[in-house]
Short mmCIF file of C-alpha atoms in Angstrom, two decimals:
data_model
loop_
_atom_site.label_atom_id
_atom_site.label_comp_id
_atom_site.label_asym_id
_atom_site.label_seq_id
_atom_site.Cartn_x
_atom_site.Cartn_y
_atom_site.Cartn_z
CA UNK A 783 77.13 37.67 105.14
CA UNK A 784 80.17 36.06 106.75
CA UNK A 785 78.32 35.97 110.08
CA UNK A 786 75.29 34.32 108.43
CA UNK A 787 77.51 31.64 106.90
CA UNK A 788 79.07 30.91 110.28
CA UNK A 789 75.62 30.48 111.85
CA UNK A 790 74.37 28.26 109.02
CA UNK A 791 77.45 26.06 109.30
CA UNK A 792 76.79 25.51 113.01
CA UNK A 793 73.02 25.08 112.69
CA UNK A 794 72.60 22.68 109.77
CA UNK A 795 74.04 19.20 109.06
CA UNK A 796 75.84 19.00 112.41
CA UNK A 797 74.82 17.06 115.54
CA UNK A 798 73.28 19.29 118.21
CA UNK A 799 72.42 18.65 121.85
CA UNK A 800 69.54 21.11 121.94
CA UNK A 801 65.91 20.99 123.07
CA UNK A 802 63.70 20.81 119.91
CA UNK A 803 61.51 23.80 120.80
CA UNK A 804 64.63 25.95 121.11
CA UNK A 805 65.78 24.78 117.69
CA UNK A 806 62.39 25.71 116.22
CA UNK A 807 62.45 29.12 117.88
CA UNK A 808 65.93 29.72 116.45
CA UNK A 809 64.91 28.73 112.92
CA UNK A 810 61.65 30.65 113.06
CA UNK A 811 63.40 33.85 114.08
CA UNK A 812 66.75 33.65 112.26
CA UNK A 813 66.23 31.00 109.58
CA UNK A 814 64.94 33.41 106.90
CA UNK A 815 67.76 35.85 107.66
CA UNK A 816 70.38 33.10 107.35
CA UNK A 817 69.06 31.50 104.15
CA UNK A 818 67.26 34.48 102.65
CA UNK A 819 64.07 32.41 102.41
CA UNK A 820 61.19 31.26 104.56
CA UNK A 821 61.72 27.80 106.06
CA UNK A 822 59.24 24.98 106.42
CA UNK A 823 60.02 22.69 109.37
CA UNK A 824 59.43 18.95 109.05
CA UNK A 825 59.91 16.16 111.57
CA UNK A 826 59.53 18.24 114.74
CA UNK A 827 56.19 18.60 116.47
CA UNK A 828 56.45 21.10 119.32
CA UNK A 829 53.63 23.01 121.01
CA UNK A 830 53.58 26.78 120.24
CA UNK A 831 53.80 27.65 123.95
CA UNK A 832 57.03 25.64 124.21
CA UNK A 833 58.51 27.62 121.33
CA UNK A 834 57.59 30.88 123.10
CA UNK A 835 59.19 29.67 126.34
CA UNK A 836 62.36 28.72 124.48
CA UNK A 837 62.94 32.25 123.17
CA UNK A 838 63.68 33.71 126.62
CA UNK A 839 66.87 35.75 126.45
CA UNK A 840 69.78 34.07 128.17
CA UNK A 841 72.75 35.65 129.93
CA UNK A 842 76.43 34.82 130.09
CA UNK A 843 79.76 36.42 130.87
CA UNK A 844 82.18 37.73 128.24
CA UNK A 845 84.72 34.97 127.65
CA UNK A 846 88.04 34.81 125.80
CA UNK A 847 90.57 32.07 125.08
CA UNK A 848 93.39 31.87 127.64
CA UNK A 849 91.17 33.60 130.17
CA UNK A 850 92.42 31.70 133.23
CA UNK A 851 96.08 32.49 132.51
CA UNK A 852 95.31 36.15 131.77
CA UNK A 853 93.46 36.57 135.03
CA UNK A 854 96.17 34.86 137.06
CA UNK A 855 98.79 37.18 135.56
CA UNK A 856 96.66 40.21 136.43
CA UNK A 857 95.82 38.96 139.93
CA UNK A 858 92.07 38.98 139.16
CA UNK A 859 89.25 36.47 139.26
CA UNK A 860 87.25 35.48 136.14
CA UNK A 861 84.15 34.73 138.21
CA UNK A 862 82.17 36.11 141.12
CA UNK A 863 83.18 34.76 144.54
CA UNK A 864 80.43 34.69 147.17
CA UNK A 865 81.29 33.40 150.65
CA UNK A 866 84.23 31.41 149.29
CA UNK A 867 82.20 29.94 146.42
CA UNK A 868 83.10 30.55 142.77
CA UNK A 869 79.89 31.16 140.79
CA UNK A 870 80.28 30.15 137.13
CA UNK A 871 77.43 30.90 134.73
CA UNK A 872 76.44 28.36 132.06
CA UNK A 873 73.80 30.25 130.11
CA UNK A 874 72.22 30.51 126.70
CA UNK A 875 73.43 28.65 123.62
CA UNK A 876 76.58 26.63 124.37
CA UNK A 877 79.19 26.76 121.61
CA UNK A 878 82.63 25.37 120.79
CA UNK A 879 85.57 27.68 119.98
CA UNK A 880 83.68 30.80 121.03
CA UNK A 881 85.55 34.10 121.03
CA UNK A 882 83.96 37.50 121.86
CA UNK A 883 80.59 36.23 123.02
CA UNK A 884 78.72 36.94 126.22
CA UNK A 885 75.67 38.62 127.69
CA UNK A 886 74.72 40.52 124.56
CA UNK A 887 75.02 37.49 122.25
CA UNK A 888 73.20 35.02 124.51
CA UNK A 889 75.95 32.44 124.08
CA UNK A 890 78.55 30.80 126.31
CA UNK A 891 81.70 29.08 125.04
CA UNK A 892 82.91 25.77 126.41
CA UNK A 893 86.45 27.18 126.48
CA UNK A 894 85.33 30.08 128.65
CA UNK A 895 83.65 27.76 131.16
CA UNK A 896 86.72 25.51 131.21
CA UNK A 897 89.01 28.49 131.86
CA UNK A 898 86.89 29.64 134.79
CA UNK A 899 86.70 26.09 136.16
CA UNK A 900 90.48 25.67 136.02
CA UNK A 901 90.99 29.00 137.76
CA UNK A 902 88.50 28.07 140.50
CA UNK A 903 90.16 24.72 141.16
CA UNK A 904 93.59 26.31 141.63
CA UNK A 905 92.41 29.40 143.56
CA UNK A 906 93.09 28.90 147.30
CA UNK A 907 90.36 31.43 148.14
CA UNK A 908 87.74 29.20 146.50
CA UNK A 909 86.33 26.44 148.74
CA UNK A 910 83.54 25.32 146.44
CA UNK A 911 82.17 25.82 142.92
CA UNK A 912 78.58 26.66 141.97
CA UNK A 913 77.47 26.16 138.37
CA UNK A 914 74.52 28.47 137.68
CA UNK A 915 72.85 26.83 134.69
CA UNK A 916 70.10 28.15 132.44
CA UNK A 917 70.54 26.69 128.97
CA UNK A 918 68.57 24.80 126.34
CA UNK A 919 71.79 23.23 125.04
CA UNK A 920 74.15 23.75 122.14
CA UNK A 921 76.88 22.11 120.12
CA UNK A 922 78.15 18.56 120.56
CA UNK A 923 81.75 19.55 119.79
CA UNK A 924 83.53 20.30 123.04
CA UNK A 925 80.76 19.43 125.49
CA UNK A 926 82.03 16.00 126.55
CA UNK A 927 85.58 17.24 127.16
CA UNK A 928 84.18 19.98 129.40
CA UNK A 929 81.97 17.42 131.17
CA UNK A 930 85.08 15.37 131.95
CA UNK A 931 86.79 18.50 133.32
CA UNK A 932 83.86 19.24 135.65
CA UNK A 933 83.84 15.65 136.92
CA UNK A 934 87.59 15.87 137.56
CA UNK A 935 87.22 19.23 139.34
CA UNK A 936 84.87 17.80 141.94
CA UNK A 937 87.63 15.47 143.14
CA UNK A 938 89.43 18.63 144.34
CA UNK A 939 86.51 20.81 145.47
CA UNK A 940 82.75 20.27 145.85
CA UNK A 941 80.78 21.30 142.77
CA UNK A 942 77.05 21.95 142.93
CA UNK A 943 74.83 22.67 139.94
CA UNK A 944 72.05 25.20 140.55
CA UNK A 945 69.52 25.08 137.72
CA UNK A 946 68.09 28.58 137.34
CA UNK A 947 65.23 27.25 135.19
CA UNK A 948 66.49 24.99 132.41
CA UNK A 949 69.31 22.49 131.93
CA UNK A 950 68.54 20.69 128.69
CA UNK A 951 70.74 18.58 126.40
CA UNK A 952 74.30 20.00 126.50
CA UNK A 953 73.30 22.04 129.54
CA UNK A 954 72.29 18.86 131.35
CA UNK A 955 75.42 17.04 130.19
CA UNK A 956 77.40 19.63 132.18
CA UNK A 957 75.03 19.72 135.15
CA UNK A 958 75.15 15.92 135.49
CA UNK A 959 78.87 16.06 136.30
CA UNK A 960 78.39 18.12 139.47
CA UNK A 961 78.38 16.59 142.93
CA UNK A 962 74.65 17.32 143.11
CA UNK A 963 71.95 19.05 141.06
CA UNK A 964 69.44 21.41 142.67
CA UNK A 965 66.52 22.94 140.81
CA UNK A 966 63.47 25.06 141.73
CA UNK A 967 59.90 23.76 141.59
CA UNK A 968 59.47 25.13 138.07
CA UNK A 969 62.97 24.15 136.92
CA UNK A 970 63.36 21.52 134.22
CA UNK A 971 66.17 19.16 133.17
CA UNK A 972 66.74 16.38 130.68
CA UNK A 973 66.47 16.11 126.87
CA UNK A 974 69.22 13.47 126.77
CA UNK A 975 69.23 13.20 123.00
CA UNK A 976 70.79 14.52 119.80
CA UNK A 977 69.26 16.32 116.82
CA UNK A 978 70.53 17.17 113.32
CA UNK A 979 68.72 19.74 111.17
CA UNK A 980 68.81 19.53 107.38
CA UNK A 981 67.47 22.36 105.21
CA UNK A 982 65.98 21.31 101.85
CA UNK A 983 65.81 24.40 99.60
CA UNK A 984 65.31 22.49 96.34
CA UNK A 985 61.56 23.20 96.11
CA UNK A 986 61.98 26.91 96.70
CA UNK A 987 64.84 27.11 94.22
CA UNK A 988 62.81 25.29 91.59
CA UNK A 989 59.92 27.73 92.06
CA UNK A 990 62.35 30.62 91.60
CA UNK A 991 63.85 29.04 88.50
CA UNK A 992 67.25 28.58 90.11
CA UNK A 993 69.40 25.50 89.54
CA UNK A 994 72.42 24.88 91.77
CA UNK A 995 75.12 22.60 90.37
CA UNK A 996 77.66 21.19 92.83
CA UNK A 997 80.87 20.11 91.11
CA UNK A 998 82.73 17.85 93.51
CA UNK A 999 85.29 15.10 93.83
CA UNK A 1000 84.42 12.28 96.19
CA UNK A 1001 81.14 10.41 96.30
CA UNK A 1002 80.18 11.74 99.75
CA UNK A 1003 81.66 15.24 99.44
CA UNK A 1004 78.27 16.98 99.17
CA UNK A 1005 76.18 14.62 101.32
CA UNK A 1006 73.43 16.54 103.10
CA UNK A 1007 73.70 19.67 100.96
CA UNK A 1008 70.62 21.95 101.13
CA UNK A 1009 70.05 22.11 97.38
CA UNK A 1010 68.54 18.62 97.09
CA UNK A 1011 66.27 16.35 99.14
CA UNK A 1012 68.11 14.25 101.71
CA UNK A 1013 68.81 10.78 100.19
CA UNK A 1014 67.81 7.77 102.29
CA UNK A 1015 71.38 6.38 102.58
CA UNK A 1016 72.69 9.73 103.80
CA UNK A 1017 69.79 10.04 106.23
CA UNK A 1018 70.55 6.54 107.57
CA UNK A 1019 74.23 7.39 108.05
CA UNK A 1020 73.39 10.60 109.93
CA UNK A 1021 70.91 8.66 112.06
CA UNK A 1022 73.61 6.16 112.96
CA UNK A 1023 75.99 8.94 113.95
CA UNK A 1024 73.55 10.67 116.27
CA UNK A 1025 72.50 7.35 117.80
CA UNK A 1026 76.16 6.77 118.72
CA UNK A 1027 76.41 10.29 120.12
CA UNK A 1028 73.28 9.73 122.21
CA UNK A 1029 74.88 6.61 123.68
CA UNK A 1030 78.00 8.63 124.52
CA UNK A 1031 75.75 11.28 126.09
CA UNK A 1032 74.06 8.68 128.31
CA UNK A 1033 77.40 7.16 129.33
CA UNK A 1034 78.72 10.62 130.25
CA UNK A 1035 75.65 11.30 132.40
CA UNK A 1036 76.11 7.97 134.14
CA UNK A 1037 79.79 8.70 134.77
CA UNK A 1038 78.72 11.82 136.63
CA UNK A 1039 75.68 10.48 138.47
CA UNK A 1040 76.57 6.83 139.03
CA UNK A 1041 73.71 4.68 140.32
CA UNK A 1042 71.46 7.70 140.63
CA UNK A 1043 71.07 7.60 136.83
CA UNK A 1044 72.64 4.73 134.89
CA UNK A 1045 73.37 4.89 131.17
CA UNK A 1046 70.47 2.53 130.53
CA UNK A 1047 68.09 4.70 132.56
CA UNK A 1048 69.31 7.82 130.76
CA UNK A 1049 68.63 6.21 127.37
CA UNK A 1050 65.22 5.06 128.61
CA UNK A 1051 64.14 8.68 129.10
CA UNK A 1052 63.99 8.95 125.29
CA UNK A 1053 65.10 12.61 125.53
CA UNK A 1054 62.13 13.50 127.76
CA UNK A 1055 62.31 16.61 129.95
CA UNK A 1056 61.45 16.50 133.67
CA UNK A 1057 60.37 19.32 135.95
CA UNK A 1058 60.80 19.86 139.70
CA UNK A 1059 60.08 16.90 141.96
CA UNK A 1060 59.53 14.69 138.90
CA UNK A 1061 63.18 15.23 137.95
CA UNK A 1062 64.33 14.12 141.42
CA UNK A 1063 62.13 11.01 141.31
CA UNK A 1064 63.55 10.09 137.90
CA UNK A 1065 67.12 10.43 139.14
CA UNK A 1066 68.02 13.43 136.99
CA UNK A 1067 68.31 15.81 139.97
CA UNK A 1068 68.94 15.57 143.70
CA UNK A 1069 66.82 18.24 145.37
CA UNK A 1070 64.03 20.74 144.77
CA UNK A 1071 64.80 24.04 146.47
CA UNK A 1072 64.77 27.77 145.85
CA UNK A 1073 68.24 29.00 144.79
CA UNK A 1074 68.70 31.33 147.79
CA UNK A 1075 68.28 28.73 150.54
CA UNK A 1076 70.15 26.04 148.59
CA UNK A 1077 73.10 28.34 147.98
CA UNK A 1078 73.05 29.49 151.61
CA UNK A 1079 73.14 25.86 152.80
CA UNK A 1080 76.05 25.13 150.45
CA UNK A 1081 77.98 28.15 151.77
CA UNK A 1082 77.13 27.33 155.40
CA UNK A 1083 78.43 23.78 155.08
CA UNK A 1084 81.63 24.90 153.37
CA UNK A 1085 82.25 27.56 156.01
CA UNK A 1086 81.43 25.40 159.07
CA UNK A 1087 78.13 27.10 159.86
CA UNK A 1088 75.18 25.00 161.00
CA UNK A 1089 72.14 25.09 158.76
CA UNK A 1090 68.60 23.73 159.00
CA UNK A 1091 66.78 23.26 155.70
CA UNK A 1092 63.03 23.70 156.07
CA UNK A 1093 60.63 21.96 153.75
CA UNK A 1094 59.01 23.92 150.96
CA UNK A 1095 56.30 23.12 148.43
CA UNK A 1096 57.41 20.13 146.39
CA UNK A 1097 60.53 19.59 148.55
CA UNK A 1098 61.00 17.14 151.43
CA UNK A 1099 62.60 18.13 154.73
CA UNK A 1100 66.37 18.10 154.31
CA UNK A 1101 68.54 16.77 157.10
CA UNK A 1102 71.51 18.71 158.43
CA UNK A 1103 74.59 18.24 156.26
CA UNK A 1104 77.92 18.48 158.02
CA UNK A 1105 80.88 20.40 156.71
CA UNK A 1106 82.90 17.19 156.52
CA UNK A 1107 80.36 15.43 154.29
CA UNK A 1108 79.99 18.24 151.78
CA UNK A 1109 83.71 19.01 151.68
CA UNK A 1110 84.31 15.48 150.36
CA UNK A 1111 83.88 16.00 146.60
CA UNK A 1112 82.58 12.47 145.98
CA UNK A 1113 80.58 12.12 149.20
CA UNK A 1114 77.28 10.24 148.81
CA UNK A 1115 74.58 8.97 151.12
CA UNK A 1116 74.53 5.40 152.40
CA UNK A 1117 71.85 4.55 149.85
CA UNK A 1118 73.73 5.96 146.89
CA UNK A 1119 76.98 4.81 145.32
CA UNK A 1120 79.47 7.31 143.87
CA UNK A 1121 79.87 7.66 140.13
CA UNK A 1122 82.03 4.86 138.73
CA UNK A 1123 83.06 3.51 135.36
CA UNK A 1124 80.35 1.31 133.90
CA UNK A 1125 82.65 -1.74 133.77
CA UNK A 1126 83.77 -1.44 137.36
CA UNK A 1127 82.07 -3.54 140.03
CA UNK A 1128 82.51 -2.60 143.68
CA UNK A 1129 81.18 -4.08 146.89
CA UNK A 1130 78.90 -1.72 148.78
CA UNK A 1131 79.17 -1.98 152.60
CA UNK A 1132 76.04 -2.13 154.71
CA UNK A 1133 74.83 1.22 156.03
CA UNK A 1134 76.32 2.18 159.38
CA UNK A 1135 74.33 4.33 161.76
CA UNK A 1136 76.44 7.49 162.31
CA UNK A 1137 77.17 8.72 165.80
CA UNK A 1138 75.51 11.98 166.83
CA UNK A 1139 77.42 14.99 165.51
CA UNK A 1140 78.50 17.57 168.08
CA UNK A 1141 76.43 20.71 168.15
CA UNK A 1142 78.41 23.58 166.67
CA UNK A 1143 77.07 27.07 167.35
CA UNK A 1144 76.49 29.01 164.13
CA UNK A 1145 78.99 31.67 163.23
CA UNK A 1146 77.72 35.24 163.48
CA UNK A 1147 76.10 36.54 160.32
CA UNK A 1148 78.16 39.11 158.40
CA UNK A 1149 77.37 42.70 159.25
CA UNK A 1150 75.62 44.97 156.81
CA UNK A 1151 78.82 46.96 156.33
CA UNK A 1152 80.83 43.80 155.61
CA UNK A 1153 78.26 42.64 153.08
CA UNK A 1154 78.27 46.01 151.35
CA UNK A 1155 82.06 46.02 151.18
CA UNK A 1156 82.12 42.50 149.72
CA UNK A 1157 79.58 43.41 147.05
CA UNK A 1158 81.43 46.60 146.18
CA UNK A 1159 84.70 44.70 145.84
CA UNK A 1160 83.07 42.07 143.61
CA UNK A 1161 81.61 44.74 141.33
CA UNK A 1162 84.89 46.67 141.21
CA UNK A 1163 86.73 43.45 140.31
CA UNK A 1164 84.26 42.81 137.49
CA UNK A 1165 84.74 46.36 136.18
CA UNK A 1166 88.51 45.85 136.26
CA UNK A 1167 88.09 42.60 134.36
CA UNK A 1168 86.05 44.31 131.65
CA UNK A 1169 88.61 47.10 131.44
CA UNK A 1170 91.44 44.57 130.96
CA UNK A 1171 89.51 42.79 128.20
CA UNK A 1172 88.81 46.12 126.50
CA UNK A 1173 92.52 47.01 126.64
CA UNK A 1174 93.37 43.80 124.78
CA UNK A 1175 90.96 44.94 122.06
CA UNK A 1176 92.66 48.30 121.80
CA UNK A 1177 90.21 50.36 123.87
CA UNK A 1178 91.28 52.52 126.82
CA UNK A 1179 88.85 52.35 129.74
CA UNK A 1180 89.25 54.38 132.94
CA UNK A 1181 88.10 51.79 135.48
CA UNK A 1182 88.68 54.12 138.45
CA UNK A 1183 86.39 56.71 136.90
CA UNK A 1184 83.76 54.03 136.20
CA UNK A 1185 83.86 52.95 139.86
CA UNK A 1186 83.64 56.55 141.06
CA UNK A 1187 80.61 57.23 138.85
CA UNK A 1188 78.91 54.03 140.06
CA UNK A 1189 78.82 52.56 136.53
CA UNK A 1190 77.40 49.03 136.48
CA UNK A 1191 79.34 46.23 134.70
CA UNK A 1192 76.55 45.64 132.16
CA UNK A 1193 76.53 49.33 131.24
CA UNK A 1194 80.31 49.30 130.75
CA UNK A 1195 80.07 46.20 128.57
CA UNK A 1196 77.40 47.86 126.44
CA UNK A 1197 79.61 50.96 126.05
CA UNK A 1198 82.57 48.83 124.92
CA UNK A 1199 80.47 46.91 122.42
CA UNK A 1200 79.10 50.15 120.99
CA UNK A 1201 82.64 51.47 120.56
CA UNK A 1202 83.74 48.26 118.83
CA UNK A 1203 80.75 48.33 116.52
CA UNK A 1204 81.42 51.96 115.62
CA UNK A 1205 85.07 51.24 114.96
CA UNK A 1206 84.20 48.28 112.77
CA UNK A 1207 86.39 45.83 114.71
CA UNK A 1208 83.49 43.44 115.30
CA UNK A 1209 82.87 42.58 111.65
CA UNK A 1210 83.55 38.86 112.10
CA UNK A 1211 81.11 38.45 114.98
CA UNK A 1212 78.06 40.68 115.20
CA UNK A 1213 77.23 41.50 118.82
CA UNK A 1214 74.35 43.77 119.79
CA UNK A 1215 74.20 44.90 123.42
CA UNK A 1216 70.78 44.38 125.02
CA UNK A 1217 68.90 47.13 126.83
CA UNK A 1218 69.73 47.38 130.53
CA UNK A 1219 66.48 45.73 131.46
CA UNK A 1220 67.43 42.65 129.42
CA UNK A 1221 70.62 41.99 131.37
CA UNK A 1222 69.83 41.96 135.10
CA UNK A 1223 72.32 40.68 137.57
CA UNK A 1224 72.65 36.97 138.13
CA UNK A 1225 69.36 35.52 139.53
CA UNK A 1226 71.32 33.36 141.97
CA UNK A 1227 73.31 36.29 143.36
CA UNK A 1228 70.19 38.45 143.49
CA UNK A 1229 68.34 35.75 145.43
CA UNK A 1230 71.23 35.43 147.89
CA UNK A 1231 71.22 39.21 148.46
CA UNK A 1232 67.47 39.19 149.07
CA UNK A 1233 67.77 36.29 151.52
CA UNK A 1234 70.55 38.09 153.41
CA UNK A 1235 68.52 41.30 153.61
CA UNK A 1236 65.46 39.39 154.83
CA UNK A 1237 67.51 37.66 157.52
CA UNK A 1238 68.79 40.98 158.81
CA UNK A 1239 65.33 42.50 158.84
CA UNK A 1240 64.08 39.56 160.91
#
């Protein structure tokens, strides 16, 4: 019951940056279990197919407070590193003050993302940061502070946002702070708006012959309670609050994207969602590309390897991008100004035709053995990370034995969660591990592996 109360507190009467169909899917599936009654939704008109699409299970890493410091002390990395790039997942429902939440819960905490970001910025082995985003949004609390941290991080190292499929609301607030946003043809971004859900149980209670009396001190102490219809003055006050939050949302997006998407243009979207090339045309994204080739180009530029981006369906031909241009965190094209404060006015110099760049021969591709070793090390590091987290929870895990047996990280996580559930230590937060098929490896990393294998075969 404690868990249900925690969910209800975060779902109702609090501003949310979440795509409406996701909110409806959440209420349809968990609403009766939270309130003990069937819910009737009013004020949201969403197509049934959008609700179905919103229920796709999301993935995230297991995150804890103080993660960056813990990993530094243990000489480990809280994220996967591929070709000098830290890959940080931003997946599922985004929450503030999250504790033991991860792949099995379908949530990601802002604190966990911030800890990984801080570790990546200070890690000398990391030359760039990739945000792998697939989220319909989440809580307002904490999102704008994390957005500021991402925007600050790109002054030290280039940050690219790779949209796996969705970056809506809070997910887009974070994506908009990256140096650039890349999404696939079917990827979608936007929903720059705020929503508050209020549950009115008075009719159901009256039918059941139940009367709830709230004894309170303070005229506004029980505003928005679920045991009475929402009064017009309270509704107007909530509307004013979320209007202010939407303005803050638009200003944050503009701070990250500058003239590519001003605060006024962000507000003018009216929380619309944009897909593929339409998102680029509207200024909400920078390029349409499959994750494998986009990530490979990012890595090639960071590592001084030449790259030629071929055009794909829905994507224009991309010109060669030099290492120097992408290594500058705030680098922009001659037709695009960097993100600036809305009150700051700067003169923009006329475009200057660049001199031809010297031809640099591409570095040799890594051998199959080197790739296998790198992947094995990354997986072993992840197993060690899980073992360290389990030790802090009082569980003893033989990481060496897990590596020897070829145990996958998701299987080890599931084993730990099962042990915690059996021991009863997870009473405050209910976490159910998904079946193995529900937690595949990161789509971005899988795509990179496939692209590498295809290049070797050719």
